[in-house]
Short mmCIF file of C-alpha atoms in Angstrom, two decimals:
data_model
loop_
_atom_site.label_atom_id
_atom_site.label_comp_id
_atom_site.label_asym_id
_atom_site.label_seq_id
_atom_site.Cartn_x
_atom_site.Cartn_y
_atom_site.Cartn_z
CA MET F 1 0.00 0.00 0.00
CA ALA F 2 1.28 3.41 -0.93
CA VAL F 3 1.97 5.77 1.91
CA GLY F 4 -0.69 8.42 1.54
CA ILE F 5 -0.92 11.98 2.79
CA ALA F 6 -2.65 11.06 6.04
CA ARG F 7 0.02 8.57 7.10
CA ARG F 8 2.87 10.85 6.16
CA LEU F 9 1.36 13.72 8.14
CA ALA F 10 0.85 11.43 11.13
CA GLN F 11 4.50 10.35 10.92
CA LEU F 12 5.66 13.95 10.89
CA PHE F 13 3.70 14.61 14.07
CA HIS F 14 5.10 11.48 15.70
CA ILE F 15 8.69 12.42 14.89
CA LYS F 16 8.07 15.71 16.65
CA ALA F 17 6.57 13.97 19.68
CA ASN F 18 9.35 11.41 19.95
CA LYS F 19 11.95 14.13 19.98
CA ALA F 20 10.27 15.48 23.09
CA LEU F 21 10.33 12.03 24.68
CA ASP F 22 14.02 11.42 23.92
CA ARG F 23 15.08 14.63 25.52
CA ALA F 24 15.26 13.65 29.18
CA GLU F 25 16.64 10.57 30.94
CA ASP F 26 13.94 10.38 33.55
CA PRO F 27 10.55 10.13 31.80
CA ARG F 28 8.95 11.88 34.74
CA GLU F 29 11.02 14.93 33.86
CA VAL F 30 9.67 14.70 30.33
CA MET F 31 6.19 15.08 31.77
CA ASP F 32 7.17 18.18 33.74
CA TYR F 33 8.89 19.66 30.72
CA SER F 34 5.94 18.87 28.47
CA TYR F 35 3.52 20.36 31.00
CA GLN F 36 5.48 23.61 31.04
CA ARG F 37 5.30 23.72 27.25
CA GLN F 38 1.57 23.08 27.41
CA LEU F 39 1.00 26.00 29.76
CA GLU F 40 3.08 28.27 27.52
CA MET F 41 1.10 27.08 24.52
CA LEU F 42 -2.21 27.80 26.28
CA THR F 43 -1.06 31.35 26.98
CA LYS F 44 0.02 31.79 23.36
CA VAL F 45 -3.26 30.48 21.99
CA ARG F 46 -5.30 32.78 24.21
CA ARG F 47 -3.18 35.72 23.05
CA GLY F 48 -3.71 34.53 19.47
CA VAL F 49 -7.48 34.58 19.95
CA ALA F 50 -7.27 38.14 21.29
CA ASP F 51 -5.09 39.26 18.34
CA VAL F 52 -7.49 37.85 15.80
CA ALA F 53 -10.42 39.54 17.59
CA THR F 54 -8.57 42.88 17.43
CA SER F 55 -8.08 42.53 13.67
CA ARG F 56 -11.72 41.63 13.24
CA LYS F 57 -12.88 44.67 15.22
CA ARG F 58 -10.73 46.95 13.11
CA LEU F 59 -12.27 45.51 9.96
CA GLU F 60 -15.73 46.04 11.40
CA LEU F 61 -14.94 49.67 12.16
CA GLN F 62 -13.89 50.21 8.55
CA LEU F 63 -16.94 48.37 7.33
CA GLY F 64 -19.10 50.81 9.28
CA GLN F 65 -17.32 53.80 7.77
CA LEU F 66 -17.72 52.44 4.27
CA GLN F 67 -21.39 51.65 4.79
CA GLN F 68 -21.97 55.20 5.96
CA SER F 69 -20.21 56.38 2.84
CA ALA F 70 -22.33 54.20 0.58
CA GLY F 71 -25.49 55.45 2.26
CA LYS F 72 -24.49 59.05 1.81
CA LEU F 73 -23.60 58.56 -1.86
CA GLN F 74 -26.96 56.87 -2.40
CA SER F 75 -28.82 59.81 -0.92
CA GLN F 76 -26.70 62.23 -2.96
CA ALA F 77 -27.67 60.33 -6.10
CA GLU F 78 -31.34 60.57 -5.14
CA GLN F 79 -31.09 64.32 -4.51
CA ALA F 80 -29.36 64.79 -7.85
CA VAL F 81 -32.10 62.90 -9.66
CA ALA F 82 -34.72 65.02 -7.93
CA LEU F 83 -32.91 68.11 -9.23
CA GLY F 84 -32.80 66.65 -12.72
CA ARG F 85 -29.00 66.40 -12.65
CA ASP F 86 -28.33 62.92 -13.98
CA ASP F 87 -24.64 63.72 -14.43
CA ILE F 88 -24.13 64.19 -10.67
CA ALA F 89 -26.36 61.19 -9.92
CA ARG F 90 -24.29 59.05 -12.25
CA GLU F 91 -21.04 60.12 -10.57
CA ALA F 92 -22.48 59.43 -7.11
CA LEU F 93 -23.70 55.98 -8.16
CA ALA F 94 -20.34 55.14 -9.74
CA ARG F 95 -18.57 56.00 -6.49
CA ARG F 96 -21.16 54.11 -4.50
CA GLY F 97 -20.39 51.08 -6.67
CA ALA F 98 -16.69 51.35 -5.88
CA VAL F 99 -17.40 51.68 -2.15
CA GLN F 100 -19.82 48.73 -2.29
CA ALA F 101 -17.14 46.57 -3.92
CA GLN F 102 -14.82 47.36 -0.99
CA ILE F 103 -17.64 46.56 1.45
CA ASP F 104 -18.27 43.17 -0.18
CA ASP F 105 -14.57 42.35 -0.15
CA ILE F 106 -14.11 43.29 3.50
CA GLU F 107 -17.29 41.49 4.52
CA SER F 108 -16.06 38.21 3.04
CA GLN F 109 -12.71 38.65 4.76
CA ARG F 110 -14.47 39.42 8.01
CA GLN F 111 -16.44 36.21 7.78
CA ALA F 112 -13.26 34.22 7.10
CA LEU F 113 -11.63 35.82 10.13
CA VAL F 114 -14.66 35.07 12.32
CA GLY F 115 -14.31 31.44 11.23
CA GLU F 116 -10.63 31.36 12.24
CA GLU F 117 -11.43 33.05 15.52
CA GLU F 118 -14.11 30.49 16.38
CA LYS F 119 -11.85 27.58 15.49
CA LEU F 120 -9.01 28.99 17.54
CA LYS F 121 -11.33 29.48 20.52
CA LEU F 122 -12.45 25.86 20.26
CA ALA F 123 -8.82 24.73 19.92
CA ALA F 124 -7.93 26.67 23.07
CA GLN F 125 -10.80 25.03 24.97
CA ARG F 126 -9.79 21.61 23.76
CA LEU F 127 -6.16 22.14 24.67
CA GLN F 128 -7.24 23.40 28.09
CA ALA F 129 -9.20 20.19 28.68
CA LYS F 130 -6.27 18.04 27.56
CA VAL F 131 -3.79 19.96 29.70
CA GLU F 132 -6.02 19.35 32.72
CA ALA F 133 -6.19 15.65 31.89
CA PHE F 134 -2.43 15.55 31.39
CA ARG F 135 -1.79 17.21 34.75
CA THR F 136 -3.93 14.60 36.51
CA ARG F 137 -2.12 11.76 34.77
CA LYS F 138 1.25 13.33 35.51
CA GLU F 139 0.50 13.50 39.24
CA THR F 140 -0.72 9.91 39.25
CA VAL F 141 2.34 8.59 37.42
CA LYS F 142 4.73 10.52 39.64
CA ALA F 143 3.07 9.28 42.81
CA THR F 144 2.70 5.67 41.72
CA TYR F 145 5.50 4.58 39.43
CA THR F 146 9.29 4.41 39.37
CA ALA F 147 11.12 6.04 36.49
CA ALA F 148 11.35 2.74 34.61
CA GLU F 149 7.66 1.95 35.03
CA ALA F 150 6.67 5.47 34.14
CA GLN F 151 8.30 5.21 30.72
CA THR F 152 5.54 3.12 29.18
CA ARG F 153 2.81 5.00 30.99
CA ILE F 154 3.69 8.44 29.79
CA GLY F 155 4.65 7.79 26.18
CA GLU F 156 1.10 8.00 24.91
CA ALA F 157 0.20 11.02 27.02
CA VAL F 158 3.26 13.04 26.04
CA SER F 159 3.12 12.22 22.34
CA GLY F 160 -0.66 12.63 22.27
CA ILE F 161 -0.54 16.09 23.76
CA SER F 162 2.49 16.98 21.66
CA GLU F 163 0.40 16.19 18.60
CA GLU F 164 -2.41 18.37 19.96
CA MET F 165 0.01 21.24 20.49
CA GLY F 166 1.33 20.82 16.97
CA ASP F 167 -2.20 21.06 15.62
CA VAL F 168 -3.06 24.08 17.76
CA GLY F 169 0.24 25.70 16.78
CA LEU F 170 -0.59 25.31 13.11
CA ALA F 171 -4.09 26.70 13.63
CA MET F 172 -2.58 29.66 15.42
CA GLN F 173 -0.04 30.35 12.68
CA ARG F 174 -2.80 30.20 10.13
CA ALA F 175 -5.06 32.55 12.06
CA GLU F 176 -2.25 34.98 12.80
CA ASP F 177 -1.12 35.02 9.16
CA LYS F 178 -4.68 35.85 8.16
CA ALA F 179 -4.92 38.51 10.83
CA ALA F 180 -1.61 40.05 9.72
CA GLN F 181 -2.85 40.18 6.11
CA MET F 182 -6.02 41.87 7.33
CA GLN F 183 -4.01 44.39 9.33
CA ALA F 184 -1.95 45.28 6.27
CA ARG F 185 -5.06 45.69 4.14
CA ALA F 186 -6.85 47.63 6.85
CA GLY F 187 -3.88 49.99 7.09
CA ALA F 188 -3.93 50.60 3.35
CA LEU F 189 -7.67 51.18 3.38
CA ASP F 190 -7.40 53.59 6.31
CA GLU F 191 -4.91 55.63 4.31
CA LEU F 192 -7.23 55.60 1.31
CA LEU F 193 -10.16 56.71 3.43
CA ALA F 194 -8.11 59.43 5.08
CA SER F 195 -6.80 60.74 1.76
CA GLY F 196 -10.34 60.95 0.38
CA ALA F 197 -9.17 59.17 -2.77
CA LEU F 198 -11.65 56.38 -2.30
CA ASP F 199 -14.61 58.53 -1.48
CA ASP F 200 -14.85 62.21 -0.67
CA ALA F 201 -18.24 61.73 0.92
CA SER F 202 -16.65 59.89 3.82
CA ARG F 203 -15.24 63.11 5.17
CA PRO F 204 -17.08 64.05 8.32
CA ALA F 205 -17.47 67.67 7.28
CA GLY F 206 -19.27 66.51 4.18
CA ARG F 207 -17.85 69.34 2.09
CA ASP F 208 -17.02 67.07 -0.79
CA ASP F 209 -17.15 67.89 -4.46
CA LEU F 210 -20.41 66.00 -5.04
CA GLN F 211 -22.05 67.92 -2.24
CA GLN F 212 -20.84 71.18 -3.72
CA ALA F 213 -22.13 70.22 -7.14
CA LEU F 214 -25.51 69.40 -5.60
CA GLU F 215 -25.64 72.72 -3.80
CA ALA F 216 -24.74 74.52 -6.97
CA ALA F 217 -27.49 72.67 -8.80
CA ARG F 218 -29.93 73.55 -6.04
CA GLY F 219 -29.00 77.20 -6.45
CA GLY F 220 -26.39 77.80 -3.82
CA SER F 221 -25.34 76.59 -0.43
CA ASP F 222 -27.46 76.65 2.70
CA VAL F 223 -25.99 80.02 3.51
CA ASP F 224 -27.01 81.34 0.10
CA ARG F 225 -30.48 79.96 0.53
CA GLU F 226 -30.89 81.38 4.00
CA LEU F 227 -29.72 84.72 2.71
CA ALA F 228 -32.35 84.55 -0.05
CA VAL F 229 -35.04 83.75 2.52
CA LEU F 230 -33.96 86.70 4.67
CA LYS F 231 -34.01 89.01 1.70
CA ALA F 232 -37.46 87.78 0.73
CA GLN F 233 -38.70 88.45 4.26
CA VAL F 234 -37.31 91.97 4.14
CA VAL F 235 -38.99 92.60 0.80
CA THR F 236 -42.34 91.04 1.75
CA GLY F 237 -42.19 92.91 5.04
CA SER F 238 -42.48 96.21 3.14
CA ALA F 239 -45.42 95.14 0.99
CA PRO F 240 -46.67 91.75 2.11
CA ALA F 241 -50.42 92.11 2.01
CA ALA F 242 -50.88 93.24 -1.56
CA LEU F 243 -48.69 90.54 -3.05
CA GLY F 244 -50.19 87.75 -0.92
CA GLN F 245 -53.79 88.76 -1.61
CA GLY F 246 -53.15 89.17 -5.26
CA GLU F 247 -51.88 85.67 -5.67
CA ALA F 248 -54.54 84.17 -3.47
CA THR F 249 -57.26 85.84 -5.47
CA ARG F 250 -55.83 84.62 -8.72
CA ASP F 251 -55.54 81.07 -7.38
CA ARG F 252 -59.15 81.06 -6.32
CA GLY F 253 -60.17 82.40 -9.66
CA GLU F 254 -58.41 79.57 -11.48
CA SER F 255 -59.85 76.87 -9.31
CA GLN F 256 -63.44 77.96 -9.79
CA MET D 1 -8.18 3.80 14.61
CA ILE D 2 -7.73 7.44 15.54
CA ILE D 3 -7.75 10.03 12.79
CA ARG D 4 -6.96 13.68 13.43
CA VAL D 5 -8.45 16.34 11.19
CA LEU D 6 -6.21 19.37 11.61
CA ASN D 7 -7.84 22.44 13.13
CA ASP D 8 -10.87 20.32 14.02
CA HIS D 9 -11.05 17.10 16.06
CA GLN D 10 -9.70 13.62 16.46
CA TYR D 11 -12.13 10.93 15.33
CA ASP D 12 -12.38 7.31 16.37
CA VAL D 13 -12.97 5.39 13.13
CA PRO D 14 -13.66 1.64 12.88
CA ASP D 15 -10.67 -0.23 11.44
CA THR D 16 -12.99 -1.89 8.94
CA GLU D 17 -13.23 1.42 7.07
CA LEU D 18 -9.48 1.65 6.53
CA ASP D 19 -9.54 0.37 2.93
CA ARG D 20 -12.12 2.91 1.91
CA LEU D 21 -10.18 5.75 3.55
CA ASN D 22 -6.93 4.58 1.98
CA ARG D 23 -8.49 4.74 -1.48
CA LEU D 24 -9.66 8.30 -0.80
CA ASP D 25 -6.23 9.17 0.56
CA ASP D 26 -4.62 7.84 -2.64
CA VAL D 27 -6.77 10.24 -4.66
CA LEU D 28 -5.62 13.05 -2.38
CA GLN D 29 -1.98 12.02 -2.80
CA SER D 30 -2.38 11.95 -6.57
CA ALA D 31 -3.86 15.47 -6.52
CA VAL D 32 -0.86 16.69 -4.52
CA ASP D 33 1.57 14.91 -6.89
CA HIS D 34 -0.06 16.59 -9.89
CA ALA D 35 -0.41 19.93 -8.12
CA ASP D 36 -4.10 19.89 -9.08
CA GLN D 37 -5.89 22.23 -6.67
CA ALA D 38 -9.41 21.46 -7.92
CA ALA D 39 -8.89 17.70 -7.61
CA PHE D 40 -7.27 18.27 -4.22
CA ASP D 41 -10.28 20.27 -2.96
CA ARG D 42 -12.67 17.52 -4.05
CA ALA D 43 -10.57 14.68 -2.67
CA LEU D 44 -10.06 16.43 0.67
CA ALA D 45 -13.77 17.24 1.01
CA ASP D 46 -14.64 13.59 0.24
CA LEU D 47 -12.12 12.29 2.74
CA LEU D 48 -13.19 14.65 5.53
CA ALA D 49 -16.87 13.88 4.91
CA ALA D 50 -16.10 10.16 5.09
CA VAL D 51 -14.15 10.48 8.35
CA ARG D 52 -16.85 12.59 9.97
CA GLY D 53 -19.54 10.31 8.66
CA ILE D 54 -18.14 7.07 10.04
CA GLY D 55 -16.07 8.32 12.98
CA SER D 56 -17.07 9.61 16.40
CA PRO D 57 -15.23 12.60 17.91
CA VAL D 58 -12.68 11.80 20.62
CA PRO D 59 -13.64 13.55 23.91
CA ASP D 60 -11.64 16.72 24.68
CA ASP D 61 -10.11 15.31 27.85
CA THR D 62 -8.81 12.15 26.19
CA ILE D 63 -5.15 12.22 25.24
CA VAL D 64 -4.30 9.86 22.43
CA THR D 65 -2.00 9.84 19.41
CA SER D 66 -3.45 9.61 15.91
CA ASP D 67 -2.81 6.85 13.38
CA LEU D 68 -3.64 9.21 10.56
CA VAL D 69 -3.62 12.99 10.29
CA LEU D 70 -5.62 14.86 7.66
CA PRO D 71 -5.36 18.47 6.49
CA GLY D 72 -8.21 20.66 7.75
CA ASP D 73 -11.16 22.04 5.79
CA GLY D 74 -10.21 24.52 3.11
CA SER D 75 -6.49 23.73 3.26
CA SER D 76 -4.66 24.77 0.14
CA LEU D 77 -2.41 22.50 -1.85
CA GLU D 78 0.39 24.91 -1.01
CA GLU D 79 -0.10 24.58 2.74
CA VAL D 80 -0.18 20.82 2.60
CA SER D 81 2.86 20.59 0.36
CA ALA D 82 4.72 22.85 2.77
CA LEU D 83 3.73 20.61 5.71
CA LEU D 84 4.86 17.47 3.93
CA GLY D 85 8.04 19.03 2.65
CA ASP D 86 9.46 20.12 5.95
CA GLU D 87 8.85 18.41 9.24
CA GLY D 88 10.13 21.51 11.02
CA LEU D 89 6.94 23.32 10.06
CA ILE D 90 4.88 21.53 12.67
CA PRO D 91 5.10 23.58 15.85
CA GLY D 92 4.90 22.35 19.42
#
């Protein structure tokens, strides 16, 4: 029978475990040494889970910013359409499309990271349970057996948990690699957002070029409009009654 | 027979299923040899489904070595080749 992938992988794990067993003369020392390694590994895995969660939260923050952006661009497009300015609407929709593509990309990465995070959490729990079991067996072996007797009793426990640590270590590498990639991408995206290159509408002040174009189309900024209202009030204040009555009369006349 | 699926669980699988699993493992090996990612994805999914279908998960507090170790779900050909190519890659 050919040696397949599964057997070769198992052998690689066993080589690793046997190295740990060969290290000390007294097998009971091997157990102590292994237990120390297990505790270190547990600490590392828990830190790994926290690191991945941090990356995920940063992604979620960016996702929120981008969604706000997309929403604003959508409403700008609607305003432009209402003003009959399809050119501005088209520009807003094009930008919204670009932002949405980023959102979709980040969302799929976020889901992948959530998956890694969950798996790593489960791996940490499993390792915790095995470390507890190992500690119990270690105490029993130490209390009950001589060094020579202990040899056969601990082989399985040490190599079994060594295999578990190898697996958890791989999972952690994988998750941390993913998280590091996310961090790099998040950094690049933050710069893009800050520069306004991706989307001017994301600026908190909202004074972006689309907004200005919309205001121009509407006939000036809020300040301009308020000024016009003030002026109108001043004018109507001097002769309000005549103008108002005139129009009202005409309206009634048309409706009859 | 104990089979570990990386980044998942160990499974206790009846020895009677060994032939079937070996055949699936051969397909996986062939996909790795030919660097065929699509075939690898299919073969790995088949193998993992078989192990989970016929095996029962080993309890968390049981410490036991595995007779076979399988790459986890969604592993890439690259990752597996790297694992097989260098024993030093396995931490712990």
